[in-house]
mmCIF file of C-alpha atoms and ligand atoms in Angstrom:
data_model
loop_
_atom_site.group_PDB
_atom_site.id
_atom_site.type_symbol
_atom_site.label_atom_id
_atom_site.label_comp_id
_atom_site.label_asym_id
_atom_site.label_seq_id
_atom_site.Cartn_x
_atom_site.Cartn_y
_atom_site.Cartn_z
ATOM 1 C CA MET Q 1 -35.632 -6.869 -16.968
ATOM 2 C CA LEU Q 2 -31.969 -6.847 -15.056
ATOM 3 C CA LEU Q 3 -29.295 -5.093 -17.182
ATOM 4 C CA LEU Q 4 -25.942 -5.522 -16.265
ATOM 5 C CA HIS Q 5 -23.375 -2.701 -16.061
ATOM 6 C CA LEU Q 6 -19.980 -4.229 -14.813
ATOM 7 C CA SER Q 7 -16.551 -3.190 -15.547
ATOM 8 C CA ASP Q 8 -12.874 -5.178 -14.508
ATOM 9 C CA VAL Q 9 -15.270 -8.086 -14.138
ATOM 10 C CA ASP Q 10 -16.434 -10.642 -16.363
ATOM 11 C CA GLU Q 11 -19.536 -9.307 -17.293
ATOM 12 C CA ALA Q 12 -20.308 -12.153 -19.741
ATOM 13 C CA ALA Q 13 -19.925 -14.435 -17.174
ATOM 14 C CA TRP Q 14 -21.888 -12.845 -14.431
ATOM 15 C CA ALA Q 15 -24.892 -12.297 -16.969
ATOM 16 C CA LYS Q 16 -25.147 -16.287 -17.695
ATOM 17 C CA ALA Q 17 -25.228 -17.209 -14.514
ATOM 18 C CA PHE Q 18 -28.084 -14.559 -13.498
ATOM 19 C CA ALA Q 19 -30.120 -15.233 -16.940
ATOM 20 C CA GLU Q 20 -29.572 -19.272 -15.836
ATOM 21 C CA LYS Q 21 -31.080 -18.142 -11.946
ATOM 22 C CA LEU Q 22 -33.573 -15.894 -12.890
ATOM 23 C CA ALA Q 23 -34.741 -17.416 -16.315
ATOM 24 C CA PRO Q 24 -38.169 -16.922 -17.550
ATOM 25 C CA TYR Q 25 -37.308 -13.343 -15.977
ATOM 26 C CA LYS Q 26 -34.836 -11.221 -18.653
ATOM 27 C CA VAL Q 27 -31.445 -10.301 -18.634
ATOM 28 C CA VAL Q 28 -29.309 -7.971 -20.724
ATOM 29 C CA ARG Q 29 -25.825 -6.396 -21.153
ATOM 30 C CA ARG Q 30 -25.218 -2.931 -22.799
ATOM 31 C CA GLY Q 31 -24.633 -4.009 -25.712
ATOM 32 C CA ASP Q 32 -27.822 -5.974 -26.285
ATOM 33 C CA ASP Q 33 -30.834 -4.558 -28.015
ATOM 34 C CA PHE Q 34 -33.525 -3.788 -25.319
ATOM 35 C CA ASP Q 35 -35.818 -0.575 -24.759
ATOM 36 C CA PRO Q 36 -33.575 0.985 -21.653
ATOM 37 C CA ALA Q 37 -37.809 1.748 -20.431
ATOM 38 C CA GLU Q 38 -38.078 -1.739 -19.707
ATOM 39 C CA ILE Q 39 -35.048 -2.086 -16.776
ATOM 40 C CA HIS Q 40 -36.509 -2.566 -13.820
ATOM 41 C CA TYR Q 41 -32.883 -3.319 -12.155
ATOM 42 C CA ILE Q 42 -29.243 -2.530 -12.578
ATOM 43 C CA PHE Q 43 -26.410 -4.516 -11.416
ATOM 44 C CA VAL Q 44 -23.208 -1.936 -10.934
ATOM 45 C CA TRP Q 45 -19.549 -1.940 -10.728
ATOM 46 C CA LYS Q 46 -17.860 0.627 -11.648
ATOM 47 C CA PRO Q 47 -20.614 2.046 -13.717
ATOM 48 C CA GLN Q 48 -19.883 4.615 -16.828
ATOM 49 C CA PRO Q 49 -21.030 8.134 -16.783
ATOM 50 C CA ASP Q 50 -23.946 7.297 -19.080
ATOM 51 C CA ALA Q 51 -25.223 3.813 -17.043
ATOM 52 C CA PHE Q 52 -28.543 5.373 -15.807
ATOM 53 C CA ASP Q 53 -29.325 7.093 -18.791
ATOM 54 C CA GLY Q 54 -32.647 6.399 -20.346
ATOM 55 C CA LEU Q 55 -33.541 4.372 -17.100
ATOM 56 C CA VAL Q 56 -36.805 5.935 -16.416
ATOM 57 C CA ASN Q 57 -38.479 2.569 -14.627
ATOM 58 C CA LEU Q 58 -36.055 1.577 -12.583
ATOM 59 C CA LYS Q 59 -36.873 0.001 -9.165
ATOM 60 C CA ALA Q 60 -33.315 0.072 -7.759
ATOM 61 C CA VAL Q 61 -29.535 0.058 -8.441
ATOM 62 C CA LEU Q 62 -27.528 -3.884 -6.955
ATOM 63 C CA SER Q 63 -24.283 -3.185 -6.268
ATOM 64 C CA LEU Q 64 -21.498 -5.496 -6.969
ATOM 65 C CA GLY Q 65 -19.173 -3.843 -4.440
ATOM 66 C CA ALA Q 66 -19.867 -4.087 -0.609
ATOM 67 C CA GLY Q 67 -18.405 -0.912 -0.904
ATOM 68 C CA VAL Q 68 -20.735 1.793 -2.687
ATOM 69 C CA ASP Q 69 -18.740 5.252 -2.148
ATOM 70 C CA ALA Q 70 -18.017 5.352 -5.722
ATOM 71 C CA LEU Q 71 -21.599 4.717 -7.010
ATOM 72 C CA MET Q 72 -22.519 7.375 -4.184
ATOM 73 C CA LYS Q 73 -20.615 9.785 -6.140
ATOM 74 C CA HIS Q 74 -22.016 9.098 -9.467
ATOM 75 C CA PRO Q 75 -23.969 12.598 -10.790
ATOM 76 C CA GLY Q 76 -26.189 10.105 -12.613
ATOM 77 C CA LEU Q 77 -27.634 7.959 -9.474
ATOM 78 C CA PRO Q 78 -31.421 7.870 -9.756
ATOM 79 C CA ASP Q 79 -33.277 8.686 -6.628
ATOM 80 C CA VAL Q 80 -34.182 4.733 -6.068
ATOM 81 C CA PRO Q 81 -32.648 2.025 -3.319
ATOM 82 C CA VAL Q 82 -29.514 0.737 -3.781
ATOM 83 C CA VAL Q 83 -28.916 -2.227 -2.478
ATOM 84 C CA ARG Q 84 -25.870 -3.613 -1.638
ATOM 85 C CA PHE Q 85 -23.449 -6.636 -1.281
ATOM 86 C CA VAL Q 86 -23.211 -8.646 2.112
ATOM 87 C CA ASP Q 87 -22.267 -11.987 1.756
ATOM 88 C CA GLN Q 88 -20.496 -14.121 3.945
ATOM 89 C CA ASP Q 89 -17.705 -15.745 1.730
ATOM 90 C CA LEU Q 90 -17.104 -11.910 1.446
ATOM 91 C CA SER Q 91 -16.367 -11.422 4.818
ATOM 92 C CA GLN Q 92 -14.456 -14.841 5.333
ATOM 93 C CA GLN Q 93 -11.854 -13.478 2.534
ATOM 94 C CA MET Q 94 -11.617 -9.618 4.282
ATOM 95 C CA SER Q 95 -11.193 -11.657 7.684
ATOM 96 C CA ASP Q 96 -8.473 -13.567 6.702
ATOM 97 C CA TYR Q 97 -6.412 -10.869 5.067
ATOM 98 C CA VAL Q 98 -7.140 -8.927 8.202
ATOM 99 C CA VAL Q 99 -5.886 -12.044 10.531
ATOM 100 C CA ALA Q 100 -3.415 -12.684 8.351
ATOM 101 C CA HIS Q 101 -1.651 -9.034 8.700
ATOM 102 C CA VAL Q 102 -2.636 -8.588 12.549
ATOM 103 C CA THR Q 103 -0.621 -11.954 13.114
ATOM 104 C CA MET Q 104 1.829 -11.100 11.463
ATOM 105 C CA HIS Q 105 2.819 -7.840 12.607
ATOM 106 C CA HIS Q 106 1.914 -8.700 16.408
ATOM 107 C CA ARG Q 107 4.983 -11.306 16.057
ATOM 108 C CA GLN Q 108 7.168 -8.630 14.728
ATOM 109 C CA PHE Q 109 7.535 -10.284 11.413
ATOM 110 C CA THR Q 110 9.269 -6.772 9.925
ATOM 111 C CA ARG Q 111 11.956 -7.147 12.734
ATOM 112 C CA PHE Q 112 12.917 -11.074 12.248
ATOM 113 C CA ASN Q 113 12.524 -10.361 7.901
ATOM 114 C CA ALA Q 114 15.494 -7.474 8.484
ATOM 115 C CA ASP Q 115 17.575 -10.269 11.140
ATOM 116 C CA GLN Q 116 17.020 -12.721 8.476
ATOM 117 C CA LYS Q 117 18.448 -10.221 5.445
ATOM 118 C CA ALA Q 118 21.445 -9.495 7.844
ATOM 119 C CA ARG Q 119 21.880 -13.050 9.015
ATOM 120 C CA LEU Q 120 21.685 -12.353 12.299
ATOM 121 C CA TRP Q 121 20.623 -14.536 15.364
ATOM 122 C CA ASP Q 122 18.141 -12.380 17.726
ATOM 123 C CA GLN Q 123 15.861 -14.013 19.891
ATOM 124 C CA TYR Q 124 13.460 -11.429 20.801
ATOM 125 C CA TYR Q 125 10.694 -13.115 22.072
ATOM 126 C CA PRO Q 126 7.052 -11.325 20.948
ATOM 127 C CA PRO Q 127 3.934 -10.151 23.673
ATOM 128 C CA VAL Q 128 1.228 -12.973 23.690
ATOM 129 C CA ALA Q 129 -1.771 -12.274 21.995
ATOM 130 C CA GLN Q 130 -3.482 -10.929 25.085
ATOM 131 C CA GLN Q 131 -0.942 -8.425 25.240
ATOM 132 C CA THR Q 132 -1.410 -6.980 21.961
ATOM 133 C CA CYS Q 133 -4.846 -4.337 21.007
ATOM 134 C CA VAL Q 134 -5.975 -4.612 18.008
ATOM 135 C CA GLY Q 135 -8.586 -1.369 17.307
ATOM 136 C CA ILE Q 136 -10.865 -2.169 14.627
ATOM 137 C CA MET Q 137 -12.259 0.846 12.854
ATOM 138 C CA GLY Q 138 -15.996 0.149 11.737
ATOM 139 C CA MET Q 139 -18.377 -2.570 13.729
ATOM 140 C CA GLY Q 140 -20.738 -3.168 10.190
ATOM 141 C CA VAL Q 141 -21.058 -6.702 8.829
ATOM 142 C CA LEU Q 142 -16.816 -6.731 8.398
ATOM 143 C CA GLY Q 143 -15.953 -5.196 11.022
ATOM 144 C CA GLN Q 144 -18.175 -8.005 13.149
ATOM 145 C CA ASP Q 145 -16.929 -11.299 11.184
ATOM 146 C CA ALA Q 146 -13.074 -9.844 12.043
ATOM 147 C CA VAL Q 147 -14.203 -9.924 15.857
ATOM 148 C CA GLU Q 148 -15.379 -13.130 15.853
ATOM 149 C CA ARG Q 149 -11.842 -14.604 13.954
ATOM 150 C CA LEU Q 150 -9.425 -12.640 16.173
ATOM 151 C CA LEU Q 151 -11.180 -13.277 19.269
ATOM 152 C CA PRO Q 152 -10.468 -16.691 19.676
ATOM 153 C CA LEU Q 153 -6.637 -15.944 18.936
ATOM 154 C CA GLY Q 154 -6.390 -14.128 22.497
ATOM 155 C CA PHE Q 155 -5.956 -10.614 21.109
ATOM 156 C CA THR Q 156 -7.496 -7.952 23.007
ATOM 157 C CA LEU Q 157 -9.907 -6.175 21.098
ATOM 158 C CA ARG Q 158 -11.374 -2.619 20.799
ATOM 159 C CA SER Q 159 -13.777 -0.923 18.340
ATOM 160 C CA TRP Q 160 -14.949 2.406 17.144
ATOM 161 C CA SER Q 161 -18.113 3.179 15.318
ATOM 162 C CA ARG Q 162 -20.202 5.807 14.615
ATOM 163 C CA THR Q 163 -22.851 4.953 16.945
ATOM 164 C CA PRO Q 164 -22.543 2.732 20.150
ATOM 165 C CA LYS Q 165 -22.238 -0.910 20.153
ATOM 166 C CA GLN Q 166 -22.315 -3.405 22.729
ATOM 167 C CA ILE Q 167 -20.092 -7.088 21.470
ATOM 168 C CA GLU Q 168 -18.746 -9.561 24.063
ATOM 169 C CA GLY Q 169 -15.170 -9.340 24.382
ATOM 170 C CA VAL Q 170 -14.901 -5.960 22.736
ATOM 171 C CA THR Q 171 -14.032 -2.770 24.173
ATOM 172 C CA GLY Q 172 -16.495 -0.250 22.635
ATOM 173 C CA PHE Q 173 -15.980 3.492 21.380
ATOM 174 C CA ALA Q 174 -17.661 5.282 19.428
ATOM 175 C CA GLY Q 175 -18.138 9.033 17.086
ATOM 176 C CA ASP Q 176 -15.400 11.670 17.392
ATOM 177 C CA GLU Q 177 -15.180 12.727 20.764
ATOM 178 C CA GLN Q 178 -14.404 8.796 21.722
ATOM 179 C CA PHE Q 179 -11.941 8.443 18.625
ATOM 180 C CA ASP Q 180 -8.490 9.815 20.624
ATOM 181 C CA ALA Q 181 -9.371 7.325 23.464
ATOM 182 C CA PHE Q 182 -10.003 4.345 21.211
ATOM 183 C CA LEU Q 183 -6.493 4.866 19.638
ATOM 184 C CA SER Q 184 -5.042 5.210 22.834
ATOM 185 C CA GLY Q 185 -4.811 2.009 23.941
ATOM 186 C CA THR Q 186 -4.959 0.437 20.257
ATOM 187 C CA ASP Q 187 -1.191 -1.342 19.003
ATOM 188 C CA ILE Q 188 -2.734 -2.805 15.805
ATOM 189 C CA LEU Q 189 -5.176 -0.101 13.897
ATOM 190 C CA VAL Q 190 -7.549 -1.907 11.401
ATOM 191 C CA ASN Q 191 -9.608 0.155 9.080
ATOM 192 C CA LEU Q 192 -13.172 -1.388 8.115
ATOM 193 C CA LEU Q 193 -15.116 1.495 7.579
ATOM 194 C CA PRO Q 194 -16.723 2.611 4.638
ATOM 195 C CA LEU Q 195 -15.746 6.109 2.760
ATOM 196 C CA THR Q 196 -17.824 8.576 3.545
ATOM 197 C CA PRO Q 197 -17.109 12.362 3.863
ATOM 198 C CA GLU Q 198 -16.475 12.481 7.502
ATOM 199 C CA THR Q 199 -13.788 9.232 7.401
ATOM 200 C CA ALA Q 200 -12.310 10.246 4.190
ATOM 201 C CA GLY Q 201 -8.476 10.844 5.416
ATOM 202 C CA ILE Q 202 -8.821 9.680 8.535
ATOM 203 C CA LEU Q 203 -5.580 7.526 8.333
ATOM 204 C CA ASN Q 204 -3.192 10.581 8.529
ATOM 205 C CA TYR Q 205 -0.128 11.680 9.982
ATOM 206 C CA GLN Q 206 -1.981 13.094 13.143
ATOM 207 C CA THR Q 207 -4.031 9.552 13.864
ATOM 208 C CA PHE Q 208 -0.980 7.209 13.655
ATOM 209 C CA SER Q 209 0.918 9.656 16.311
ATOM 210 C CA LYS Q 210 -2.573 9.106 18.831
ATOM 211 C CA LEU Q 211 -1.790 4.699 18.897
ATOM 212 C CA ARG Q 212 -0.082 3.551 22.094
ATOM 213 C CA ARG Q 213 3.560 3.106 21.447
ATOM 214 C CA ASP Q 214 5.266 1.398 24.027
ATOM 215 C CA ARG Q 215 4.078 -2.242 23.798
ATOM 216 C CA LEU Q 216 4.812 -3.474 19.957
ATOM 217 C CA PRO Q 217 8.378 -2.745 19.875
ATOM 218 C CA GLY Q 218 8.912 -1.724 16.186
ATOM 219 C CA GLY Q 219 6.109 0.359 16.565
ATOM 220 C CA PRO Q 220 2.209 0.633 16.405
ATOM 221 C CA ALA Q 221 0.910 -0.851 13.045
ATOM 222 C CA ILE Q 222 -1.969 -0.075 10.440
ATOM 223 C CA VAL Q 223 -3.952 -2.722 8.485
ATOM 224 C CA ASN Q 224 -6.117 -0.955 5.724
ATOM 225 C CA ALA Q 225 -8.762 -3.444 3.636
ATOM 226 C CA ALA Q 226 -11.264 -0.439 3.467
ATOM 227 C CA ARG Q 227 -10.528 2.322 0.897
ATOM 228 C CA GLY Q 228 -7.670 3.908 -0.209
ATOM 229 C CA GLY Q 229 -9.800 7.564 -0.127
ATOM 230 C CA HIS Q 230 -9.398 6.685 4.023
ATOM 231 C CA GLN Q 231 -5.438 6.990 3.787
ATOM 232 C CA LYS Q 232 -3.087 9.961 3.175
ATOM 233 C CA GLU Q 233 0.142 8.074 1.396
ATOM 234 C CA ALA Q 234 2.387 10.883 1.771
ATOM 235 C CA ASP Q 235 1.611 10.490 5.382
ATOM 236 C CA ILE Q 236 2.225 6.723 5.980
ATOM 237 C CA VAL Q 237 5.596 7.519 4.194
ATOM 238 C CA ARG Q 238 6.092 10.069 6.736
ATOM 239 C CA ALA Q 239 5.342 7.906 9.521
ATOM 240 C CA LEU Q 240 6.967 4.663 8.640
ATOM 241 C CA GLY Q 241 10.394 6.797 8.168
ATOM 242 C CA ASP Q 242 10.013 8.388 11.735
ATOM 243 C CA GLY Q 243 9.445 5.683 13.799
ATOM 244 C CA THR Q 244 5.518 6.910 14.094
ATOM 245 C CA LEU Q 245 4.562 3.350 12.534
ATOM 246 C CA GLY Q 246 6.027 0.055 12.666
ATOM 247 C CA ALA Q 247 4.435 -1.108 9.725
ATOM 248 C CA ALA Q 248 1.435 -0.855 7.518
ATOM 249 C CA SER Q 249 -0.331 -3.375 5.664
ATOM 250 C CA LEU Q 250 -1.892 -1.569 2.224
ATOM 251 C CA ASP Q 251 -4.762 -3.376 0.336
ATOM 252 C CA VAL Q 252 -6.530 -0.242 -1.228
ATOM 253 C CA PHE Q 253 -4.862 2.978 -2.559
ATOM 254 C CA GLU Q 254 -5.282 6.645 -2.871
ATOM 255 C CA ILE Q 255 -5.056 5.697 -6.734
ATOM 256 C CA GLU Q 256 -5.487 2.410 -8.451
ATOM 257 C CA PRO Q 257 -3.367 0.364 -9.164
ATOM 258 C CA LEU Q 258 -0.909 2.106 -7.564
ATOM 259 C CA PRO Q 259 1.318 4.324 -9.558
ATOM 260 C CA GLU Q 260 4.991 2.432 -10.364
ATOM 261 C CA THR Q 261 6.169 5.806 -9.210
ATOM 262 C CA SER Q 262 4.737 5.492 -5.285
ATOM 263 C CA PRO Q 263 7.684 5.580 -2.896
ATOM 264 C CA LEU Q 264 5.293 2.911 -0.821
ATOM 265 C CA TRP Q 265 6.525 0.118 -3.244
ATOM 266 C CA GLY Q 266 10.269 0.500 -1.760
ATOM 267 C CA ILE Q 267 9.476 0.724 2.013
ATOM 268 C CA GLU Q 268 10.649 -2.510 3.617
ATOM 269 C CA ASN Q 269 8.094 -1.975 6.192
ATOM 270 C CA CYS Q 270 5.318 -1.234 3.618
ATOM 271 C CA TYR Q 271 2.861 -4.353 2.633
ATOM 272 C CA ILE Q 272 1.071 -3.849 -0.074
ATOM 273 C CA THR Q 273 -1.237 -6.170 -2.121
ATOM 274 C CA PRO Q 274 -3.314 -4.942 -5.207
ATOM 275 C CA HIS Q 275 -7.481 -4.730 -3.339
ATOM 276 C CA ILE Q 276 -7.847 -8.517 -3.477
ATOM 277 C CA ALA Q 277 -8.371 -9.025 0.206
ATOM 278 C CA GLY Q 278 -12.143 -10.000 -0.703
ATOM 279 C CA ILE Q 279 -13.823 -9.927 -3.830
ATOM 280 C CA SER Q 280 -17.515 -10.770 -4.590
ATOM 281 C CA ASN Q 281 -17.869 -14.354 -5.554
ATOM 282 C CA GLU Q 282 -20.031 -15.153 -8.493
ATOM 283 C CA ALA Q 283 -22.240 -17.848 -7.103
ATOM 284 C CA THR Q 284 -23.302 -16.438 -3.894
ATOM 285 C CA GLY Q 285 -23.864 -12.857 -5.461
ATOM 286 C CA VAL Q 286 -26.111 -14.061 -8.057
ATOM 287 C CA ASN Q 287 -27.690 -16.366 -5.127
ATOM 288 C CA TYR Q 288 -27.941 -13.266 -2.842
ATOM 289 C CA PHE Q 289 -29.168 -10.577 -5.901
ATOM 290 C CA SER Q 290 -31.606 -13.210 -7.546
ATOM 291 C CA ARG Q 291 -33.035 -13.972 -4.641
ATOM 292 C CA ILE Q 292 -33.452 -10.071 -3.255
ATOM 293 C CA LEU Q 293 -34.991 -9.264 -6.865
ATOM 294 C CA LEU Q 294 -37.380 -11.899 -7.144
ATOM 295 C CA ASP Q 295 -38.785 -11.405 -3.412
ATOM 296 C CA HIS Q 296 -39.079 -7.868 -4.292
ATOM 297 C CA GLU Q 297 -41.043 -8.766 -7.615
ATOM 298 C CA ALA Q 298 -43.308 -10.431 -4.830
ATOM 299 C CA GLY Q 299 -43.851 -7.123 -3.257
ATOM 300 C CA LYS Q 300 -40.948 -7.846 -0.545
ATOM 301 C CA ASP Q 301 -39.084 -5.352 0.933
ATOM 302 C CA LEU Q 302 -35.184 -4.816 -0.210
ATOM 303 C CA VAL Q 303 -32.927 -5.916 2.118
ATOM 304 C CA ASN Q 304 -29.218 -3.984 2.798
ATOM 305 C CA VAL Q 305 -30.168 -0.957 1.298
ATOM 306 C CA VAL Q 306 -27.934 2.213 1.505
ATOM 307 C CA ASP Q 307 -28.955 4.848 3.945
ATOM 308 C CA ARG Q 308 -28.591 7.590 1.179
ATOM 309 C CA GLN Q 309 -28.315 10.452 3.757
ATOM 310 C CA ARG Q 310 -25.054 8.665 5.767
ATOM 311 C CA GLY Q 311 -23.329 7.375 2.489
ATOM 312 C CA TYR Q 312 -22.902 3.675 3.420
HETATM 313 P P1 NDP E 401 -20.910 -1.256 7.626
HETATM 314 O O1 NDP E 401 -22.366 -0.511 6.560
HETATM 315 O O2 NDP E 401 -21.987 -2.579 7.420
HETATM 316 O O3 NDP E 401 -19.979 -1.090 8.410
HETATM 317 C C1 NDP E 401 -20.040 -0.097 8.486
HETATM 318 C C2 NDP E 401 -19.172 0.558 10.162
HETATM 319 O O4 NDP E 401 -18.895 1.616 9.934
HETATM 320 C C3 NDP E 401 -20.588 0.674 10.573
HETATM 321 O O5 NDP E 401 -20.014 0.343 12.372
HETATM 322 C C4 NDP E 401 -20.550 2.584 11.005
HETATM 323 O O6 NDP E 401 -21.116 2.546 12.441
HETATM 324 C C5 NDP E 401 -18.861 2.407 11.336
HETATM 325 N N1 NDP E 401 -19.212 3.580 10.615
HETATM 326 C C6 NDP E 401 -19.725 4.821 9.441
HETATM 327 N N2 NDP E 401 -18.869 6.085 9.417
HETATM 328 C C7 NDP E 401 -18.596 6.096 10.487
HETATM 329 C C8 NDP E 401 -18.197 7.218 11.134
HETATM 330 N N3 NDP E 401 -17.900 8.763 10.804
HETATM 331 N N4 NDP E 401 -17.450 7.318 12.282
HETATM 332 C C9 NDP E 401 -17.138 6.027 12.875
HETATM 333 N N5 NDP E 401 -17.422 4.895 12.452
HETATM 334 C C10 NDP E 401 -18.418 4.906 11.500
HETATM 335 O O7 NDP E 401 -19.547 -1.830 6.063
HETATM 336 P P2 NDP E 401 -19.042 -3.115 5.282
HETATM 337 O O8 NDP E 401 -18.567 -3.795 7.229
HETATM 338 O O9 NDP E 401 -19.698 -4.353 5.253
HETATM 339 O O10 NDP E 401 -17.873 -3.113 5.395
HETATM 340 C C11 NDP E 401 -16.875 -1.728 5.303
HETATM 341 C C12 NDP E 401 -16.334 -0.930 3.572
HETATM 342 O O11 NDP E 401 -15.237 -1.966 3.682
HETATM 343 C C13 NDP E 401 -17.151 -1.045 2.796
HETATM 344 O O12 NDP E 401 -17.532 0.401 2.352
HETATM 345 C C14 NDP E 401 -15.745 -1.043 1.756
HETATM 346 O O13 NDP E 401 -15.300 0.104 1.582
HETATM 347 C C15 NDP E 401 -14.876 -1.929 2.249
HETATM 348 N N6 NDP E 401 -14.540 -2.940 1.664
HETATM 349 C C16 NDP E 401 -13.384 -3.433 0.713
HETATM 350 C C17 NDP E 401 -12.582 -4.561 0.352
HETATM 351 C C18 NDP E 401 -11.606 -4.878 0.028
HETATM 352 O O14 NDP E 401 -11.245 -5.955 -1.260
HETATM 353 N N7 NDP E 401 -11.051 -4.177 -0.263
HETATM 354 C C19 NDP E 401 -14.118 -5.365 -0.018
HETATM 355 C C20 NDP E 401 -15.308 -5.280 0.967
HETATM 356 C C21 NDP E 401 -15.506 -4.233 1.166
HETATM 357 P P3 NDP E 401 -22.562 2.492 12.880
HETATM 358 O O15 NDP E 401 -22.623 1.185 13.269
HETATM 359 O O16 NDP E 401 -22.444 3.440 13.958
HETATM 360 O O17 NDP E 401 -23.452 2.946 11.372
HETATM 361 C C1 OXD E 402 -15.907 -4.124 -2.326
HETATM 362 C C2 OXD E 402 -14.429 -3.761 -2.964
HETATM 363 O O1 OXD E 402 -16.177 -3.313 -1.711
HETATM 364 O O2 OXD E 402 -14.678 -5.146 -3.557
HETATM 365 O O3 OXD E 402 -16.322 -5.352 -1.880
HETATM 366 O O4 OXD E 402 -13.918 -3.530 -2.928
#
C-alpha cells in the first residue's frame, strides 16, 4: 500500500493520479481508514512530526522534492531508503530560472532599470557573454542541466562540486581547498547545492568578497535557486548596500514565506521570487514514482536513492 503525506500541495489530486496509475495497487491518504502496518511506501512533502508513526513495514520513503534536507532532519525518519525526485521537467524549470537571471545580470538590468527611472540616456555596452564567467556551485542533476543551457549562450563556465568533475566547456573546481580559486574568477555565482551541514550559510559576506570584481561594472551577482539555509540574509543586505555585490536573485529564504519585515523586499538590486523556480510536475512525478514502486515490487533496485551519510 502507498500512503500520501503531502503538505502545501494538492494531495487529493496526486492521490487520484497515483490510484489511477497504480491500480490495483492500493493508494491511501492520511484521513483514510487503513492499517499503518500495511503501508510499504510513503510519498512525502513537508511531513508532520507523526508522519512515520506506526509504519513498521515501510520499504522506502519517496520524496516529492528533489531536495531532501528537511526530510533528513525529521526525527522520525525510518531507516529505509529515501528516493528523491529527479525529473527532466523540473530540471528545465530550474534552468529557465537560472538562464533568465544570469542573462539579466550579464546585461546589467539593474543599471538600465535605474537609468530608466531617472530618464537617463547613458549608452553603456555590456561585455559579450564570453567575457562573463558564470560559476555554478553544485554539479549534480540541476547544475549539469544549467550548463547545457548556458553553454550555447556563450558564457564562460566554471563549476564547484564536492568531487572533481570533467565536463566539456566547463572549468571544474572541487572541494574546500579549491573554493577560493573558483570564486576568484566568477562574475555571476549560481547556487544549485543541496542543503547539508557543510553547505549551510555558504552564501555569506566572506564568499561574496572573494568574487571577481573587475568584470561586471555593477559588481558580481548571485543567484540562489537552491535553499534559503544556504544564505546569510543579513550579509546579502550588507553586500548589496556596500557594493560587494551588484545584484542578487533569490528564490529561497531563511524563513519562508519571506517575512514582510525583511529588508530584502525593499532593495532595488535584489530580485525576489517566492520559491517558484521549479515545482514537481504531477504527471511526470506520478509516472516516475509509480515506475520506481512497481519495479521495486518486481525485485529491481531503487534508483536516485539519497546517501544518508552525505545528506543528499
Ligand atoms: P544533486 O544531488 O544531483 O547534486 C548536488 C551537487 O552538489 C553535486 O554536484 C555535489 O557534488 C554537490 N555538493 C554537495 N555537497 C557539496 C559540498 N559540500 N561541496 C561542494 N559541492 C557539494 O542535486 P540536484 O542538482 O538535483 O539539486 C540540488 C538542490 O536544488 C536540491 O538539493 C534542492 O535543495 C534544490 N532545488 C530547489 C528547487 C527550487 O524550486 N528552488 C527545486 C529543485 C531543487 P558531487 O557531485 O561531488 O557529489
Ligand atoms: C524541491 C523544491 O526540492 O521544490 O524539489 O524545492
